[in-house]
Coordinates of C-alpha atoms in Angstrom, one line a residue:
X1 CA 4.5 65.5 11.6
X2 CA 6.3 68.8 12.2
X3 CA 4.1 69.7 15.7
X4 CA 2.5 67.4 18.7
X5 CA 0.1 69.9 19.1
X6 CA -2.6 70.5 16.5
X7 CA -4.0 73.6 15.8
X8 CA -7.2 72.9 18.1
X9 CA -4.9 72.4 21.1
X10 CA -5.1 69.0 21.2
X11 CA -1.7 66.5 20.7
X12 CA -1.7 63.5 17.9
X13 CA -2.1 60.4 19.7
X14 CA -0.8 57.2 19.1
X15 CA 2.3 55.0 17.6
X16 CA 4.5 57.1 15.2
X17 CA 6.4 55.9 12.1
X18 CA 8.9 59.6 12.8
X19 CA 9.9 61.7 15.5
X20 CA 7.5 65.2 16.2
X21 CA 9.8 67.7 14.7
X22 CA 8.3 70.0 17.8
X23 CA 6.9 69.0 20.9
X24 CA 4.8 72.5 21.1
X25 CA 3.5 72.3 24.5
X26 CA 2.9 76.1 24.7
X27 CA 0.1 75.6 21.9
X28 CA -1.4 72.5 24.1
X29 CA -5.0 73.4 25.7
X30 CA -4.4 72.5 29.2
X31 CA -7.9 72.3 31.2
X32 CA -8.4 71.5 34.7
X33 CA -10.0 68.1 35.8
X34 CA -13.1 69.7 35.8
X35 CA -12.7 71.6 32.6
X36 CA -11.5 75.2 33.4
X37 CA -8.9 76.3 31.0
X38 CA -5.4 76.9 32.4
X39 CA -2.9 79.8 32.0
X40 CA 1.0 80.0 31.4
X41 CA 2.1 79.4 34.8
X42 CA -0.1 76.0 35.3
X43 CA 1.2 75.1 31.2
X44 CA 4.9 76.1 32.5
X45 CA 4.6 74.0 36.2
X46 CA 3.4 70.9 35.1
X47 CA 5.1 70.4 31.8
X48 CA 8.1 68.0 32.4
X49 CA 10.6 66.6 30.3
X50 CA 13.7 64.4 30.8
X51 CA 16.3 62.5 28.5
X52 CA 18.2 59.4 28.8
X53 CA 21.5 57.7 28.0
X54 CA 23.0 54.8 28.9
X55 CA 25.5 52.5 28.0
X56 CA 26.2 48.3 28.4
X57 CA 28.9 46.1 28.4
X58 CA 30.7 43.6 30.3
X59 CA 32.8 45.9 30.8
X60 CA 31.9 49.2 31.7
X61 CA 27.8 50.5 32.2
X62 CA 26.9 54.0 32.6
X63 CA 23.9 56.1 32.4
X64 CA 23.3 59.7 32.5
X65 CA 19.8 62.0 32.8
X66 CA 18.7 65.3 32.9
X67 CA 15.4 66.5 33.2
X68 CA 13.6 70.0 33.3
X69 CA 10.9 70.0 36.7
X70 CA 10.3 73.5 36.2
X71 CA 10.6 74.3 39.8
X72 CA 13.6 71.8 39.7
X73 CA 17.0 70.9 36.9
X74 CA 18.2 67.1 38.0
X75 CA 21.0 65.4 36.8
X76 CA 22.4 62.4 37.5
X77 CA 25.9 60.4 35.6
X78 CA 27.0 57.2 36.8
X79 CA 29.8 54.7 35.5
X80 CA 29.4 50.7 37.0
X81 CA 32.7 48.6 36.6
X82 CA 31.4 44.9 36.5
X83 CA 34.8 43.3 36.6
X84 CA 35.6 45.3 39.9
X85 CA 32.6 46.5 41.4
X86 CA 33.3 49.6 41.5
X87 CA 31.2 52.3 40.6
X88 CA 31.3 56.3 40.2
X89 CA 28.3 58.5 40.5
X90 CA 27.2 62.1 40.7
X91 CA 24.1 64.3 41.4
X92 CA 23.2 67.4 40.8
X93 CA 19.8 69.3 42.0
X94 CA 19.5 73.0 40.6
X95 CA 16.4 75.3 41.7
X96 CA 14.3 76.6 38.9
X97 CA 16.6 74.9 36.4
X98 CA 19.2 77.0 36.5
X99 CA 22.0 76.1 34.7
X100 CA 20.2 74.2 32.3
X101 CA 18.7 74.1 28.9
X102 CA 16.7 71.9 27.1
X103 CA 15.2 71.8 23.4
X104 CA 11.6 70.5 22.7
X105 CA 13.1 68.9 19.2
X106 CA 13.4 65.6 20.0
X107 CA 15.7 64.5 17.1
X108 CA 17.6 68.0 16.1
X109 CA 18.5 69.6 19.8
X110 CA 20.5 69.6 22.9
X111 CA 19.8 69.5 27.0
X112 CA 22.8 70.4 29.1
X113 CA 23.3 71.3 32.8
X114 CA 26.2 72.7 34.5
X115 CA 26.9 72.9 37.8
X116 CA 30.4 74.5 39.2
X117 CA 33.0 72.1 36.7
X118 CA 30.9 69.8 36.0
X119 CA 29.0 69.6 32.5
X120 CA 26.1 66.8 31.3
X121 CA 25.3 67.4 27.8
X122 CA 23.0 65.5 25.6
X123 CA 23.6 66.1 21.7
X124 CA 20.2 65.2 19.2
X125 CA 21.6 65.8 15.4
X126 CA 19.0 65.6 12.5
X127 CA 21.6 64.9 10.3
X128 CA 23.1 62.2 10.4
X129 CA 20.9 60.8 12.7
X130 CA 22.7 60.6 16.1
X131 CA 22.7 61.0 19.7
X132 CA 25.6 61.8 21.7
X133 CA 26.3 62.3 25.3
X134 CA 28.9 64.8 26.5
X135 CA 30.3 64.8 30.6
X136 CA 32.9 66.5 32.4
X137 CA 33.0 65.7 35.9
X138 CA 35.5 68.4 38.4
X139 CA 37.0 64.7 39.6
X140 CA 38.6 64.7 35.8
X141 CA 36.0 61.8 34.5
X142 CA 35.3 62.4 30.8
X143 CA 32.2 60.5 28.6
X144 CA 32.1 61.2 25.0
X145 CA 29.3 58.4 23.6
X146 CA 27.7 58.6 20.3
X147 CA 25.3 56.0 18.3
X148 CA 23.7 56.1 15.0
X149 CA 20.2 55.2 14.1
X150 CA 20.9 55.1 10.5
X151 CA 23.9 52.5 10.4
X152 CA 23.0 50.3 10.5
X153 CA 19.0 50.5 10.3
X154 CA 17.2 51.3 13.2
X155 CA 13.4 51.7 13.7
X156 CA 12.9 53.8 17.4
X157 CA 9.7 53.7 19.5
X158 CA 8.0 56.9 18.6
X159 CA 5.0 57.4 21.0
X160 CA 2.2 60.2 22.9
X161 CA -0.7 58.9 24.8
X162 CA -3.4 60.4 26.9
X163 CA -2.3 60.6 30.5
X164 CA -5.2 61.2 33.4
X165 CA -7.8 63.2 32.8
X166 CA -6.1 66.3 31.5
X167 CA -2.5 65.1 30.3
X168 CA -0.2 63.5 27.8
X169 CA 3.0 61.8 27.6
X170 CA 5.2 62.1 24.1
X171 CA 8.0 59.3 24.4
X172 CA 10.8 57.8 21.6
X173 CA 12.9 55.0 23.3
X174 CA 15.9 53.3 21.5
X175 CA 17.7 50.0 22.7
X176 CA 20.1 47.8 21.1
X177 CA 22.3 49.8 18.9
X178 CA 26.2 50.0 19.0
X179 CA 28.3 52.3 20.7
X180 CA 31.1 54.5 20.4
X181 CA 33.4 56.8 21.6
X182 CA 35.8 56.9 24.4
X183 CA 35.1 57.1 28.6
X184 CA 38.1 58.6 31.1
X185 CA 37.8 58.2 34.4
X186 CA 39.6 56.3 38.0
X187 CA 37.9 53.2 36.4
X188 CA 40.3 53.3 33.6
X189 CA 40.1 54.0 30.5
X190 CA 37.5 52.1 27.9
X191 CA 37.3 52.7 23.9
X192 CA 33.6 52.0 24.0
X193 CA 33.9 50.6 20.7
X194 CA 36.4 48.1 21.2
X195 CA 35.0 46.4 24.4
X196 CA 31.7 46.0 22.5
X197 CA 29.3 48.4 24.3
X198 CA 25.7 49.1 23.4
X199 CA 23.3 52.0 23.7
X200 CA 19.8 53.3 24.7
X201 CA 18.2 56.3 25.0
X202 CA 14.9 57.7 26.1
X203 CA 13.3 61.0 25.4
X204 CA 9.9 62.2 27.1
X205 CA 7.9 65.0 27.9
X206 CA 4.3 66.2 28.5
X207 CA 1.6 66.7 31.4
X208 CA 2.1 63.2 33.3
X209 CA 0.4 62.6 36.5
X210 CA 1.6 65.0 39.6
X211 CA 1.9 62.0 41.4
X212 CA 3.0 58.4 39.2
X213 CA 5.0 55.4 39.9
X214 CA 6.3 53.0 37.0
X215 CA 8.6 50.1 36.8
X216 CA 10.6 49.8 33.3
X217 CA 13.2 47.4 32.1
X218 CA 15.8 47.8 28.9
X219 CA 18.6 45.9 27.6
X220 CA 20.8 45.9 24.7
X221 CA 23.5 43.5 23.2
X222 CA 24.5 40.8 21.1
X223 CA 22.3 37.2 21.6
X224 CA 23.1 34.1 19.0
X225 CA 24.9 36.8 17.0
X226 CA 21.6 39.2 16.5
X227 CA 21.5 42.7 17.5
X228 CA 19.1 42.6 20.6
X229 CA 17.5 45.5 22.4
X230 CA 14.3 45.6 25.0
X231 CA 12.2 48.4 26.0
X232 CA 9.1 47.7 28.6
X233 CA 7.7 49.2 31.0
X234 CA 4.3 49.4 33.6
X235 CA 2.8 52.3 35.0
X236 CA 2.9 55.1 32.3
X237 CA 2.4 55.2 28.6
X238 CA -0.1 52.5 28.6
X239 CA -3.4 54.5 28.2
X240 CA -4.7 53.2 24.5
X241 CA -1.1 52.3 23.5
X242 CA 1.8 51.2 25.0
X243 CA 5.4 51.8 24.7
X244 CA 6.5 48.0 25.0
X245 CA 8.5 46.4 22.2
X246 CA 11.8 45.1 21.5
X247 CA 14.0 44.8 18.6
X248 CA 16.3 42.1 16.9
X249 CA 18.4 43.9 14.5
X250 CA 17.0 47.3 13.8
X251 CA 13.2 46.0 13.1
X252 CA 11.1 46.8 16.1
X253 CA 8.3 44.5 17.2
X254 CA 5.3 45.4 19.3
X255 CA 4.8 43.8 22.7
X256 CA 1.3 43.6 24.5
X257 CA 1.0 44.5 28.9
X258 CA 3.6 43.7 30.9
X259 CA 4.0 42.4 34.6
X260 CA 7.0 43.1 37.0
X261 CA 7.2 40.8 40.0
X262 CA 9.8 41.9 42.4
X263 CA 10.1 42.4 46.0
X264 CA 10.1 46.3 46.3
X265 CA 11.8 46.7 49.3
X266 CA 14.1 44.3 48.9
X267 CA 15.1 45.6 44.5
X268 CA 18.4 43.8 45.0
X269 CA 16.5 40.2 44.6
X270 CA 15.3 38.8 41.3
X271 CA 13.0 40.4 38.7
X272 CA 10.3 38.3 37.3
X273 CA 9.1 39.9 33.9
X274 CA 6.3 38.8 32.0
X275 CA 4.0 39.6 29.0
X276 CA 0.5 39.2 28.6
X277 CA 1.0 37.9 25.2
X278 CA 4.0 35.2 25.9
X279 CA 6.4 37.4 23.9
X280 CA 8.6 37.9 26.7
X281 CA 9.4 35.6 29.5
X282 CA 12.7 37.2 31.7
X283 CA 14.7 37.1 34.8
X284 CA 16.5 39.6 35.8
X285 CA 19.7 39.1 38.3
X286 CA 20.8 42.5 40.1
X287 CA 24.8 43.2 40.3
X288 CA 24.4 47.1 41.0
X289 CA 21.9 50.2 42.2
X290 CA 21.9 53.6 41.6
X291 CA 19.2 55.3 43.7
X292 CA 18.0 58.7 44.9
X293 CA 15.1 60.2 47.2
X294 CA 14.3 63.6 47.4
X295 CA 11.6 64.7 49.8
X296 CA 10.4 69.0 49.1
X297 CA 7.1 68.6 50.2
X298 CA 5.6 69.4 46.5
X299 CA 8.2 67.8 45.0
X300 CA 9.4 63.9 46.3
X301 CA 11.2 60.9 44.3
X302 CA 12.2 57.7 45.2
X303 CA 14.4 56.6 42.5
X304 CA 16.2 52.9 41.8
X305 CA 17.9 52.0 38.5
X306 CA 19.2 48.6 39.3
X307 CA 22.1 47.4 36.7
X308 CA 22.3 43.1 36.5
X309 CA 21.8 40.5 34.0
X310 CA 18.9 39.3 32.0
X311 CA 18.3 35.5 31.8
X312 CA 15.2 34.0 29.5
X313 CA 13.5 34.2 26.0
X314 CA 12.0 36.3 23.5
X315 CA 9.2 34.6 21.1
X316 CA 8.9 36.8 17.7
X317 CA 5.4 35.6 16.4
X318 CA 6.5 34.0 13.3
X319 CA 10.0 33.4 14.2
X320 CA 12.3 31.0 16.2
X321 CA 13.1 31.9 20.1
X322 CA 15.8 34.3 21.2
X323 CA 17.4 32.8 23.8
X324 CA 18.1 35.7 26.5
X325 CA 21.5 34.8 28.6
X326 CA 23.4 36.6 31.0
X327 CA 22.7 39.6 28.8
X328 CA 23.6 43.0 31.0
X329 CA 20.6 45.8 31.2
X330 CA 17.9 48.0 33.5
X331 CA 15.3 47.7 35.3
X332 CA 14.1 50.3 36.9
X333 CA 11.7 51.2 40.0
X334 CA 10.1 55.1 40.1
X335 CA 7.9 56.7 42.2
X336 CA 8.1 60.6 41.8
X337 CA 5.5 63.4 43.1
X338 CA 6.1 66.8 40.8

């Protein structure tokens, strides 16, 4: 599929075997609720889009986003030391996006953002397939992460469904693959390859409610010697399909609705996670928090990507248990008004 949109303004829906090679929102027929047909400045407002990349290991966890509010470029980088406890973080808020770029090619483009000395990058190369995260802080941290979805074999979560009554959301999430590269920073200095770290990444744009709330939880790692990654989530992409799965070396494998029991104003205490299905069956244990609120009037967040350790088991339909233990990841609590 070279374009989301088809040539009668409507996106493809549904579960993807490949990656859009264009998410063409301009050529999307954007209505209002009660069916009046929008012009360039309603397309351009309420079109979002936002990337993700983070990074897991005993070790060292980090995570860096960028994402394109039209009236708004955010950026966040962080870098968790579990050993120590210590922990590096940066924002960045630019009005009208300025300073940034992003490409609609999910799989052959870039998104950047600078601000002053500091510079966020996030690399998407066709060939060979790879993502790769780029950061300069002005404090002299330095992030250079890359991971392959060809080598080994990965399948990703290719994904659009309809959103409201007059939206869409196009996702592709990836979780457990390896990582490599090197991070610099008052933390030390890791060779992300030699301290075993895993990657994920998230890439998602489109008309999705102007005012939303979702939870989501990912992991990635090594369990009984199998290449383990987790992507679920409650509150968006869950209209016809859903973006739940996981994977166990490379294949991906479908999950049904999921629940999140947690105590919201109190994120720090366990996770219960659930799926209607039996699939999953998890406990999540937080050791960290990133978090952010922003209050514009027509623009609010309140923002909490807790970093801890998942405890429990997977059950593959047609295939023994994966016993889930100790295993560092995500979850993540969102409410965001744009």
């Amino acid at each position: 599929m070279e374009r989301l949109i088809q040539a009668d303004g409507q996106p493809h829906y549904g579960i993807f075997a490949a990656a859009p090679g264009l998410i063409n929102y301009r050529d999307f027929v954007f209505r209002s609720p009660m069916g009046r047909r929008l012009g360039a400045l309603a397309k351009w407002r309420r079109f979002h889009q936002f990337q993700y990349f983070g990074l897991i290991s005993d070790q060292l966890i980090g995570g860096c986003a960028l994402a394109n509010l039209s009236l708004a470029g955010i950026g966040f980088v962080y870098l968790f030391h579990p050993p120590s406890g210590r922990m590096i973080e940066r924002q960045f808020k630019l009005p009208l996006s300025l300073g940034t770029r992003f490409s609609q090619r999910p799989d052959d483009g870039l998104c950047e953002l600078r601000s002053g000395r500091n510079w966020l990058r996030l690399e998407n190369r066709a060939q060979p397939k790879e993502k790769r995260l780029l950061v300069e802080l002005d404090d002299g941290t330095r992030i250079d992460a890359c991971f392959s979805e060809v080598a080994p074999a990965f399948q990703p979560m290719y994904i659009n469904t309809p959103t409201a009554v007059n939206g869409w959301v196009y996702a592709q999430k990836v979780a457990g693959v390896c990582c490599t590269g090197q991070v610099k920073s008052s933390l030390g200095d890791f060779d992300l390859a030699a301290i075993g770290a895993f990657a994920h990444h998230d890439w998602s744009a489109g008309y999705m409610r102007p005012e939303t709330h979702w939870n989501w939880a990912c992991l990635s790692g090594l369990a009984a010697g199998r290449r383990v990654g987790l992507n679920l989530s409650c509150g968006v992409n869950e209209t016809s399909f859903t973006e739940n799965c996981y994977w166990l070396d490379g294949e991906l494998l479908k999950v049904d609705t999921v629940r999140f029991a947690f105590d919201r104003q109190q994120p720090l205490q366990p996770w219960h996670i659930s799926s209607h299905d039996g699939q999953v069956a998890l406990r999540f244990d937080a050791r960290g928090l990133h978090q952010e609120r922003m209050n514009l009037g027509i623009l609010a967040s309140n923002f909490k990507q807790i970093f801890g350790q998942f405890s429990g088991v997977l059950r593959p339909s047609g295939g023994p248990e994966v016993v889930i233990d100790g295993q560092w990841g995500f979850v993540e609590d969102q409410y965001v008004k744009w």
